[in-house]
GROMACS .gro file of C-alpha atoms in nm:
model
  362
    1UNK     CA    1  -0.746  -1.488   0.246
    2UNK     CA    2  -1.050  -1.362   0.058
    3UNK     CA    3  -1.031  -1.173  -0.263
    4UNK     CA    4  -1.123  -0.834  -0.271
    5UNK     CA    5  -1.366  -0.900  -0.506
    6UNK     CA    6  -1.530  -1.154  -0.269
    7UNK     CA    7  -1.804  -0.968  -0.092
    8UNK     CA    8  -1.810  -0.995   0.301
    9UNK     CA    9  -2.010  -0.890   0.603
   10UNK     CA   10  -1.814  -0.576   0.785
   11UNK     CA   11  -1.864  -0.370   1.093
   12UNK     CA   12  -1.743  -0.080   1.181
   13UNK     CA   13  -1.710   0.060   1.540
   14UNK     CA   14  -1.622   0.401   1.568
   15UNK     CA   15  -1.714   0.628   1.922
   16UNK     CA   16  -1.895   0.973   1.914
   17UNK     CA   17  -1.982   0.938   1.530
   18UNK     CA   18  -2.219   1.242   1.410
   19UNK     CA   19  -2.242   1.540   1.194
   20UNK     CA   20  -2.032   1.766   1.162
   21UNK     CA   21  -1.803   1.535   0.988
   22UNK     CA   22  -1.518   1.852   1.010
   23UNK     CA   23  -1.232   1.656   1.197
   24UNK     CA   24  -0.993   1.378   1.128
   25UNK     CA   25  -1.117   1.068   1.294
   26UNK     CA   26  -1.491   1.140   1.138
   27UNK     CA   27  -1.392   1.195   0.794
   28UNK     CA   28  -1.166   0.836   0.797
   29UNK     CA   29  -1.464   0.679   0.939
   30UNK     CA   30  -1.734   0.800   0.722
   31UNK     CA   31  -1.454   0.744   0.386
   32UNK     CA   32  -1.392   0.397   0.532
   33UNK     CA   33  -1.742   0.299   0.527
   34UNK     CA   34  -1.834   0.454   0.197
   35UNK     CA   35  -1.558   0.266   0.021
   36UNK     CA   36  -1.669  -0.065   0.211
   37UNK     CA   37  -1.998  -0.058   0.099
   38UNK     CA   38  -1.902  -0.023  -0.291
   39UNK     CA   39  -1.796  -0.408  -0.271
   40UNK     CA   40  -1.927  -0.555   0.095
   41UNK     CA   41  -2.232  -0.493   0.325
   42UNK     CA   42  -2.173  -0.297   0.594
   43UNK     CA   43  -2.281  -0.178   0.950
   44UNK     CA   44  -2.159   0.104   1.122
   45UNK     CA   45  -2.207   0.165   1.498
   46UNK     CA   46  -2.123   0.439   1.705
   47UNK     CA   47  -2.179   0.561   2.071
   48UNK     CA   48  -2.206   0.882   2.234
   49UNK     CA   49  -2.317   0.992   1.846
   50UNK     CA   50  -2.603   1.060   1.626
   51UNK     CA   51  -2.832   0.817   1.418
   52UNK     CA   52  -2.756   0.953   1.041
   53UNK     CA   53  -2.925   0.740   0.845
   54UNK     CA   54  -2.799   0.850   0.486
   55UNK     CA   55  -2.480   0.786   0.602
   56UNK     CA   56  -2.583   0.419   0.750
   57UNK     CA   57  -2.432   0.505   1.081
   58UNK     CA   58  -2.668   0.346   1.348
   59UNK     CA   59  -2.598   0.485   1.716
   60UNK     CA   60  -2.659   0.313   2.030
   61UNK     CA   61  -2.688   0.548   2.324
   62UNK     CA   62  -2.638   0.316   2.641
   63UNK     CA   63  -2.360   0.153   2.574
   64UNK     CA   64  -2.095   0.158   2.898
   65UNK     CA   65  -1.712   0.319   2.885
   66UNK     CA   66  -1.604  -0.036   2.797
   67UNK     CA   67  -1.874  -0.180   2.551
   68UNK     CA   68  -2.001  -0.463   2.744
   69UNK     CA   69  -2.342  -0.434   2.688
   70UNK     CA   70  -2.647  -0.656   2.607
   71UNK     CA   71  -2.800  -0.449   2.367
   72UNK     CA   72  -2.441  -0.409   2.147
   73UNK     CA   73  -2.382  -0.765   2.164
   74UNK     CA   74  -2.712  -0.846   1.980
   75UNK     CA   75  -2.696  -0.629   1.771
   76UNK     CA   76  -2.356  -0.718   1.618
   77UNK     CA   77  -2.430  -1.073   1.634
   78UNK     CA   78  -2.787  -1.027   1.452
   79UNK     CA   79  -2.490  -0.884   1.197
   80UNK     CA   80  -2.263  -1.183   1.200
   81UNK     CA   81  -1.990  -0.960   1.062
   82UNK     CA   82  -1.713  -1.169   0.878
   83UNK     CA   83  -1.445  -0.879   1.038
   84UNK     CA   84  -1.466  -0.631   1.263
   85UNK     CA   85  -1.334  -0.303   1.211
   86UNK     CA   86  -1.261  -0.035   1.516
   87UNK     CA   87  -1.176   0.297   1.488
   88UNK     CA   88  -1.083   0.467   1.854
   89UNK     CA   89  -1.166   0.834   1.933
   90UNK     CA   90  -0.893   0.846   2.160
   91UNK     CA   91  -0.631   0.661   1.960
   92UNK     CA   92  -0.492   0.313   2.171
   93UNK     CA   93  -0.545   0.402   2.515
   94UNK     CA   94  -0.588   0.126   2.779
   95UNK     CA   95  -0.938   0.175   2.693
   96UNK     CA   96  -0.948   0.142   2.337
   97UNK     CA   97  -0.726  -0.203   2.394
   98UNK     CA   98  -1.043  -0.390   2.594
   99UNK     CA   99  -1.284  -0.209   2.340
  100UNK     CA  100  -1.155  -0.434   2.109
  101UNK     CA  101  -1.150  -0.728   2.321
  102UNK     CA  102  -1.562  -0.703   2.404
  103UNK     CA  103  -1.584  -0.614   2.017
  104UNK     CA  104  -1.437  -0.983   1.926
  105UNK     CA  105  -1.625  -1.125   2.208
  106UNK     CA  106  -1.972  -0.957   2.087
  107UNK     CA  107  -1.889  -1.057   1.726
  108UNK     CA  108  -1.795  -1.451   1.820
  109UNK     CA  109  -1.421  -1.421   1.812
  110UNK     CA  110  -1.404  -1.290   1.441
  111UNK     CA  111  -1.096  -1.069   1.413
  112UNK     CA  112  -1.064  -0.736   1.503
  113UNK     CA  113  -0.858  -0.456   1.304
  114UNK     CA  114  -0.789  -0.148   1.497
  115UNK     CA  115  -0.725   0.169   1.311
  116UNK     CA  116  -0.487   0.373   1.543
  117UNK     CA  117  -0.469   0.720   1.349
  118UNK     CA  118  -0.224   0.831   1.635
  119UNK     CA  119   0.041   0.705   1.895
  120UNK     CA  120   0.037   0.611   2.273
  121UNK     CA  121   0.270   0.492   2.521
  122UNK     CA  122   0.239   0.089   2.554
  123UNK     CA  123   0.115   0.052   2.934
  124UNK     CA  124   0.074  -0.239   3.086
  125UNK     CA  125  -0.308  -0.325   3.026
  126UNK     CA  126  -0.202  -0.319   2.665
  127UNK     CA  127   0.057  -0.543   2.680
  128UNK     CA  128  -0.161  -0.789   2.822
  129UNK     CA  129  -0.449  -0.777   2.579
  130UNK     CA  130  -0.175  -0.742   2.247
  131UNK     CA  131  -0.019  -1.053   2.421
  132UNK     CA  132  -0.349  -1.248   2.362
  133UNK     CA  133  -0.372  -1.138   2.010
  134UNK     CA  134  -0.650  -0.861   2.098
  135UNK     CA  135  -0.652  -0.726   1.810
  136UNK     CA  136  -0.568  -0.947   1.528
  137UNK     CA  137  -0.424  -0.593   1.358
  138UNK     CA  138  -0.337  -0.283   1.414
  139UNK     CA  139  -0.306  -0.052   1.103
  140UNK     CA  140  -0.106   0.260   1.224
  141UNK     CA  141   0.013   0.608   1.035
  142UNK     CA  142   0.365   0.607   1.094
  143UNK     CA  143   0.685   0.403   1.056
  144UNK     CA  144   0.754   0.538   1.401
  145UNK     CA  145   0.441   0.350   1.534
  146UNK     CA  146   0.518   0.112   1.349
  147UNK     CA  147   0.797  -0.006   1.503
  148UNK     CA  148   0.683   0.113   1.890
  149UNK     CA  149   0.439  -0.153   1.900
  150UNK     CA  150   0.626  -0.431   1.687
  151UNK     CA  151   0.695  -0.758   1.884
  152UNK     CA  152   0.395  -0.751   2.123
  153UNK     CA  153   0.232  -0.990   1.999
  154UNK     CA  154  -0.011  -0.863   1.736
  155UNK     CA  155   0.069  -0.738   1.351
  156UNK     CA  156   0.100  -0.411   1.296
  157UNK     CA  157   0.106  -0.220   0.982
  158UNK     CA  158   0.180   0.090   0.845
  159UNK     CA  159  -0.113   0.145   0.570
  160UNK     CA  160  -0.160   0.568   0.521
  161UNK     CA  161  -0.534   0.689   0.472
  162UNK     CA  162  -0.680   0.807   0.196
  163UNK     CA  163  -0.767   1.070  -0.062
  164UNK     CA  164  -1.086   1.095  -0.269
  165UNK     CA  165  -0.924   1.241  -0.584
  166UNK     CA  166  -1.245   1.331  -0.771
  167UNK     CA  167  -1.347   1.583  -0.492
  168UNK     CA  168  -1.022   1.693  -0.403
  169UNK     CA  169  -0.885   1.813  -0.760
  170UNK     CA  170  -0.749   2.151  -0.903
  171UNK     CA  171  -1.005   2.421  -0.961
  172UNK     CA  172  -1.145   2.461  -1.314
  173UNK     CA  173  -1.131   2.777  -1.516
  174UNK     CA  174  -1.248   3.078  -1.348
  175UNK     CA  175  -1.324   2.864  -1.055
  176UNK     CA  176  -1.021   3.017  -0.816
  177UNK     CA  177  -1.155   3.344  -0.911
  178UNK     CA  178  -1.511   3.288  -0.830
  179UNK     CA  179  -1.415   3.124  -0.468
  180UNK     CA  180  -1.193   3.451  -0.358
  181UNK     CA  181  -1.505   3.626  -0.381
  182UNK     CA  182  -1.691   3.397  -0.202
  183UNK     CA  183  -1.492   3.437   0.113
  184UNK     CA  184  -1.380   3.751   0.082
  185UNK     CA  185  -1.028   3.702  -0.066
  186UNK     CA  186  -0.815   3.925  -0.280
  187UNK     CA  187  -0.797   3.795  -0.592
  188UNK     CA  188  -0.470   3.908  -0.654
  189UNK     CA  189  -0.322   3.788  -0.278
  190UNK     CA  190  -0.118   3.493  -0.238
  191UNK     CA  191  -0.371   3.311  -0.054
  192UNK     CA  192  -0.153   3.026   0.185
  193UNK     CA  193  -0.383   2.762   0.372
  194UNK     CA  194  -0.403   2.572   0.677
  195UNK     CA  195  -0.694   2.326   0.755
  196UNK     CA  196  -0.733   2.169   1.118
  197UNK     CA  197  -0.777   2.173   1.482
  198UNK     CA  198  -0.679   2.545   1.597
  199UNK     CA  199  -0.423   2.506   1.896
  200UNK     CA  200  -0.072   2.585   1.970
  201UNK     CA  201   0.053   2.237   2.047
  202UNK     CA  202  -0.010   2.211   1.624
  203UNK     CA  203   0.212   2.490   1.551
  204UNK     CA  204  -0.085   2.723   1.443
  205UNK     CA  205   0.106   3.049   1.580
  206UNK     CA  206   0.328   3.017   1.258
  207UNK     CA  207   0.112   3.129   1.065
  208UNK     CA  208   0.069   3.466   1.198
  209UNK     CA  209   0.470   3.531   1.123
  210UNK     CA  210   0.370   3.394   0.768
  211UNK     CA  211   0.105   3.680   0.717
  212UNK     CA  212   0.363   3.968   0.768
  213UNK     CA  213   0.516   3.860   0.432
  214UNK     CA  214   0.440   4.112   0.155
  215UNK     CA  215   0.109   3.984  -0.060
  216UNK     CA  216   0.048   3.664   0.130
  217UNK     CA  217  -0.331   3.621   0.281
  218UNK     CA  218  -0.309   3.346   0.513
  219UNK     CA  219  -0.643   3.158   0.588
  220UNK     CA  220  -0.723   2.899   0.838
  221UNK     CA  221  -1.010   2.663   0.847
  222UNK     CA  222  -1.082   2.503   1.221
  223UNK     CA  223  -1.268   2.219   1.276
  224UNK     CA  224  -1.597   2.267   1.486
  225UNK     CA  225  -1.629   1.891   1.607
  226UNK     CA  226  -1.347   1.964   1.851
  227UNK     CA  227  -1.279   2.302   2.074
  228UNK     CA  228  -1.082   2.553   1.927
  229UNK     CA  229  -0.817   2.768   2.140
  230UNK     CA  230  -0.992   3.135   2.133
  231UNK     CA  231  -0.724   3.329   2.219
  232UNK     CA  232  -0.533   3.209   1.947
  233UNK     CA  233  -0.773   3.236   1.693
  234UNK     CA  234  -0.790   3.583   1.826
  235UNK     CA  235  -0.428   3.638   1.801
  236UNK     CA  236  -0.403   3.465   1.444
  237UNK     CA  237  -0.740   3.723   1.325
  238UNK     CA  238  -0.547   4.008   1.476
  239UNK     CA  239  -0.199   3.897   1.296
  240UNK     CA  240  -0.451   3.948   0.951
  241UNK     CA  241  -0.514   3.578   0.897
  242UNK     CA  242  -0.837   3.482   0.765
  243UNK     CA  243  -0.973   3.252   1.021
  244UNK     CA  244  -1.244   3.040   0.957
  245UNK     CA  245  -1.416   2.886   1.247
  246UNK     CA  246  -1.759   2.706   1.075
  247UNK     CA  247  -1.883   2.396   0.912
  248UNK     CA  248  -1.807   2.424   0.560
  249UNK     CA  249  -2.004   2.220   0.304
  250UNK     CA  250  -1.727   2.238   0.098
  251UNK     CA  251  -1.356   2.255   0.256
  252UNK     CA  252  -1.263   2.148  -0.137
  253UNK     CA  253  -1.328   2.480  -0.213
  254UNK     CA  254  -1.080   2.677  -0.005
  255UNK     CA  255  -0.753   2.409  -0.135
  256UNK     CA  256  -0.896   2.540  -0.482
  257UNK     CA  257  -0.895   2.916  -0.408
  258UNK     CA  258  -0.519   2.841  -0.286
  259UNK     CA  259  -0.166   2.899  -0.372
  260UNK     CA  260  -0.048   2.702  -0.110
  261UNK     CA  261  -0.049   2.487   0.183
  262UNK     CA  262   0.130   2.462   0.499
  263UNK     CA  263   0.124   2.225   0.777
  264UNK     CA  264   0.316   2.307   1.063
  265UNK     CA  265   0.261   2.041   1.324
  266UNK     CA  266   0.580   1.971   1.497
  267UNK     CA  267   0.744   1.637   1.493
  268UNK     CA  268   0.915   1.599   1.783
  269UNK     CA  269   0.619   1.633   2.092
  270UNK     CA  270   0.623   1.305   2.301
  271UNK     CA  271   0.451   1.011   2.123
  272UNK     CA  272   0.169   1.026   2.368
  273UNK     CA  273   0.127   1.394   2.286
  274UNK     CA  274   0.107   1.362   1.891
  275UNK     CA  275  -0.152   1.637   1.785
  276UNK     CA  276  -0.272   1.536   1.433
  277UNK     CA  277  -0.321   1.174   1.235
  278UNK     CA  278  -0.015   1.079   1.133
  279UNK     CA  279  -0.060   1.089   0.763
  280UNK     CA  280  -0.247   1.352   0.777
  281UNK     CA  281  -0.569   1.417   0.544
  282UNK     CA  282  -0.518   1.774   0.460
  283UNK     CA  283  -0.172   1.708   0.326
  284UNK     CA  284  -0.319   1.446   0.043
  285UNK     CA  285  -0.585   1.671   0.030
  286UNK     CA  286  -0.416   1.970  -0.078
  287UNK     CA  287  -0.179   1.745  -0.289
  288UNK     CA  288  -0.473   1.633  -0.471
  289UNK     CA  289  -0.536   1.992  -0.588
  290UNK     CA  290  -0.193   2.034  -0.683
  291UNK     CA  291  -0.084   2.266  -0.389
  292UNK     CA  292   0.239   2.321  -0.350
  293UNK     CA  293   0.318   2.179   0.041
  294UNK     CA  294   0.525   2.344   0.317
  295UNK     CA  295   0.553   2.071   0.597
  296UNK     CA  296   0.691   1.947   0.933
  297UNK     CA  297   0.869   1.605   0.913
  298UNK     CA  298   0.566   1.509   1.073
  299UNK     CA  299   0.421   1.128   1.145
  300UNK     CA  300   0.415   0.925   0.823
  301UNK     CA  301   0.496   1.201   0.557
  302UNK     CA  302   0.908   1.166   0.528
  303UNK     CA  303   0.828   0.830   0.466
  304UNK     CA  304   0.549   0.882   0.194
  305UNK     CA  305   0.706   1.182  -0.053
  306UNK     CA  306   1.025   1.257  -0.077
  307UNK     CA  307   1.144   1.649  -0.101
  308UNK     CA  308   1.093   1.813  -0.401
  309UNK     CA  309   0.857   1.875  -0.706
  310UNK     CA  310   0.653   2.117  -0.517
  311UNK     CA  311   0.691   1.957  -0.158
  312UNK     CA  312   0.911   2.116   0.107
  313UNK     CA  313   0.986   2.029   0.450
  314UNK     CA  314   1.069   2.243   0.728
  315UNK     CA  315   1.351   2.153   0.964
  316UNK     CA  316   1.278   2.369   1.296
  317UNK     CA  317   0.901   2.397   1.276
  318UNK     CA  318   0.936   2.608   1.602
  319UNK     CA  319   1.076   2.863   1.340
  320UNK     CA  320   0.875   3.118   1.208
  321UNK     CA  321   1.137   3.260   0.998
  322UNK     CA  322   1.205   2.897   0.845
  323UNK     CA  323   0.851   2.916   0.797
  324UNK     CA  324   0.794   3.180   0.589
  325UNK     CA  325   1.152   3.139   0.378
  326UNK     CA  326   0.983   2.803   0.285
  327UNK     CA  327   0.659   2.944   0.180
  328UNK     CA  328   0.860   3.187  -0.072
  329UNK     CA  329   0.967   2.869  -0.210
  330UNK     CA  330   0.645   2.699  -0.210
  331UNK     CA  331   0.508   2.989  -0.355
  332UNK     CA  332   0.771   3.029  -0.607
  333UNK     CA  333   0.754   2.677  -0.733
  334UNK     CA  334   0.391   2.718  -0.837
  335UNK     CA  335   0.116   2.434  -0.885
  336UNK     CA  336   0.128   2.136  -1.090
  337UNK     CA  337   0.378   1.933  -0.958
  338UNK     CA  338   0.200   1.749  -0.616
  339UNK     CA  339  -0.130   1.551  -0.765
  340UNK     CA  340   0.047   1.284  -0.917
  341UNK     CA  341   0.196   1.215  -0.567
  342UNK     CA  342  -0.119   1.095  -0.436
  343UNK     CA  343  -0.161   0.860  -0.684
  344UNK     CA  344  -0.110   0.567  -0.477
  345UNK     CA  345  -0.340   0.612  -0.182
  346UNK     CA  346  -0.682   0.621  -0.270
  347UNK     CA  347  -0.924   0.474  -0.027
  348UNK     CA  348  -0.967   0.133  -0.201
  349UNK     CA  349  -0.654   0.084  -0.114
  350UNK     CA  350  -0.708   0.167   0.289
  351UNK     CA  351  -1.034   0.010   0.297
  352UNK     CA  352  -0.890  -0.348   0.152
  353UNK     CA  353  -0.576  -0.331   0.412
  354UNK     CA  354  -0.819  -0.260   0.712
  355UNK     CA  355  -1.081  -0.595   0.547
  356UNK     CA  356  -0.734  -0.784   0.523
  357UNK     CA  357  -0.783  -0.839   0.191
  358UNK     CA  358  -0.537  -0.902  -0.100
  359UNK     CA  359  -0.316  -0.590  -0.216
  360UNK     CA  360  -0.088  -0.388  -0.196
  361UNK     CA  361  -0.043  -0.300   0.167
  362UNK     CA  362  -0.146  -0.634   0.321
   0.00000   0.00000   0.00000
């Protein structure tokens, strides 16, 4: 096994890679390859994306549903890539299971590490390519995943994503002020926060029961890259939630402006119907700026903080009433309590588990 200090040739394979980089599987990709390319060379290819060359992401229009193709075999073997790297759009489908397979076969056999940010049922093509050792590794975001796909014949491991602690960070003095008028926000409102995908199989409705309590201003930031429900965002803007529906330069801005954050995705949907990453980014995020939390016992997160000092979980996420006595706690307990929690997952630390390099999750 290399050291991490050993530089190494690295592609990364990610599908329908592009600006805006506003949604989960985007923002992994594009911190995955920045951290990469402190210590390693790197290429990035995508398909069905954009060419974006300050973010070295190179994209290769006609490439077919299952990535046999002349022009993506060259190209990775002009590379030579020491490991191969593969992020899915649509976490380990069938699909995503021979991706992998051509990947190894375009890069000479080298080893392939998928990144499965969410869960699927095993079918029966996957058995049969995990049963060949296609791929080498699977790096998933939950103990639950974990141990759905153990014995079949590749390694899995649990390894949670990232934070980048220097952008996400508490705002300075006068900063919170500054950013309520900015969007609009009473400075002296309890301002509560949400940031993802707008839909009701992630518990979004919650937050409109949230709004009715006295002082709160709940905001909501939805992602652009994937389609938001209208109707609900209609129903949540009618409720009196602040609902943001653009590309924001700066989404660091809004967990600074906050109070609070609250992530009400529910646990218990069928593992084929999980509706976030399973560690999800906004939680570290808004940990990172020392936000209190209000969250579901959702994917990897029982098994990454424990209750307390400024994180609480909710036990019924389909109640709205549990929902809002938590955030009186949340908002009781106050900042300054959640930063320290992220401590151990910055993205050096992700980056070296997907390279299979020495440390502290491999």
């Amino acid at each position: 096994m290399r050291n991490s200090t050993s530089p190494m040739r690295a592609l990364l394979f990610s599908e329908r890679l592009g600006p805006p980089f506003d949604e989960g599987v985007k923002n992994v990709a594009l911190n995955l390859g920045r951290q990469v390319a402190k210590s390693h060379q790197i290429l990035t290819l995508t398909t069905g994306g954009e060419n974006t060359p300050d973010l070295r992401i190179e994209n290769l229009p006609a490439v077919n549903r299952l990535l046999w193709s002349h022009q993506l075999s060259r190209r990775i073997r002009s590379f030579a890539p020491d490991r191969i790297c593969y992020l899915p759009t649509a976490s380990m489908t069938p699909w995503s299971f021979l991706r992998a397979l051509a990947l190894s076969r375009h890069g000479g056999g080298k080893p392939v590490t998928m990144i499965a940010l969410q869960p699927r049922r095993v079918t029966a093509v996957t058995r049969a390519v995990m049963a060949r050792g296609f791929p080498e590794r699977i790096i998933v975001q939950s103990e639950r995943t974990a141990r759905h796909l153990a014995g079949l014949g590749t390694r899995v491991v649990f390894v949670p994503v990232g934070v980048d602690r220097d952008r996400f960070s508490p705002a300075k003095p006068g900063e919170r002020e500054a950013l309520r008028h900015r969007f609009g926000i009473d400075v002296n409102a309890k301002a509560i926060l949400h940031v993802g995908h707008i839909n009701r199989n992630r518990n979004v409705q919650v937050l409109a029961a949230i709004q009715r309590l006295d002082g709160v201003q709940t905001v909501v930031l939805g992602s652009t890259s994937t389609g938001s429900d209208p109707a609900l965002a209609a129903e949540l803007a009618a409720a009196g939630v602040l609902v943001i529906s653009r590309t924001i330069a700066d989404p660091e801005a809004l967990y600074r402006l906050a109070d609070l954050y609250v992530f009400p995705c529910p646990p218990d949907r069928p593992i084929d119907q999980t509706p976030a990453i399973e560690t999800p980014l906004s939680v570290l995020e808004a940990m990172a700026c020392n936000l209190p939390v209000v969250i579901s016992r959702f994917g990897g997160l029982p098994s990454l903080f424990e209750p307390g000092d400024g994180i609480i979980y909710v036990e019924n996420p389909h109640d709205g009433e549990q929902w809002c006595r938590a955030a009186l706690l949340g908002l009781a307990a106050g900042r300054g309590h959640t930063r320290v929690r992220t401590t151990p997952y910055p993205w050096q630390n992700f980056a070296d588990a997907v390279l299979g390099l020495e440390g502290p999750w491999t």
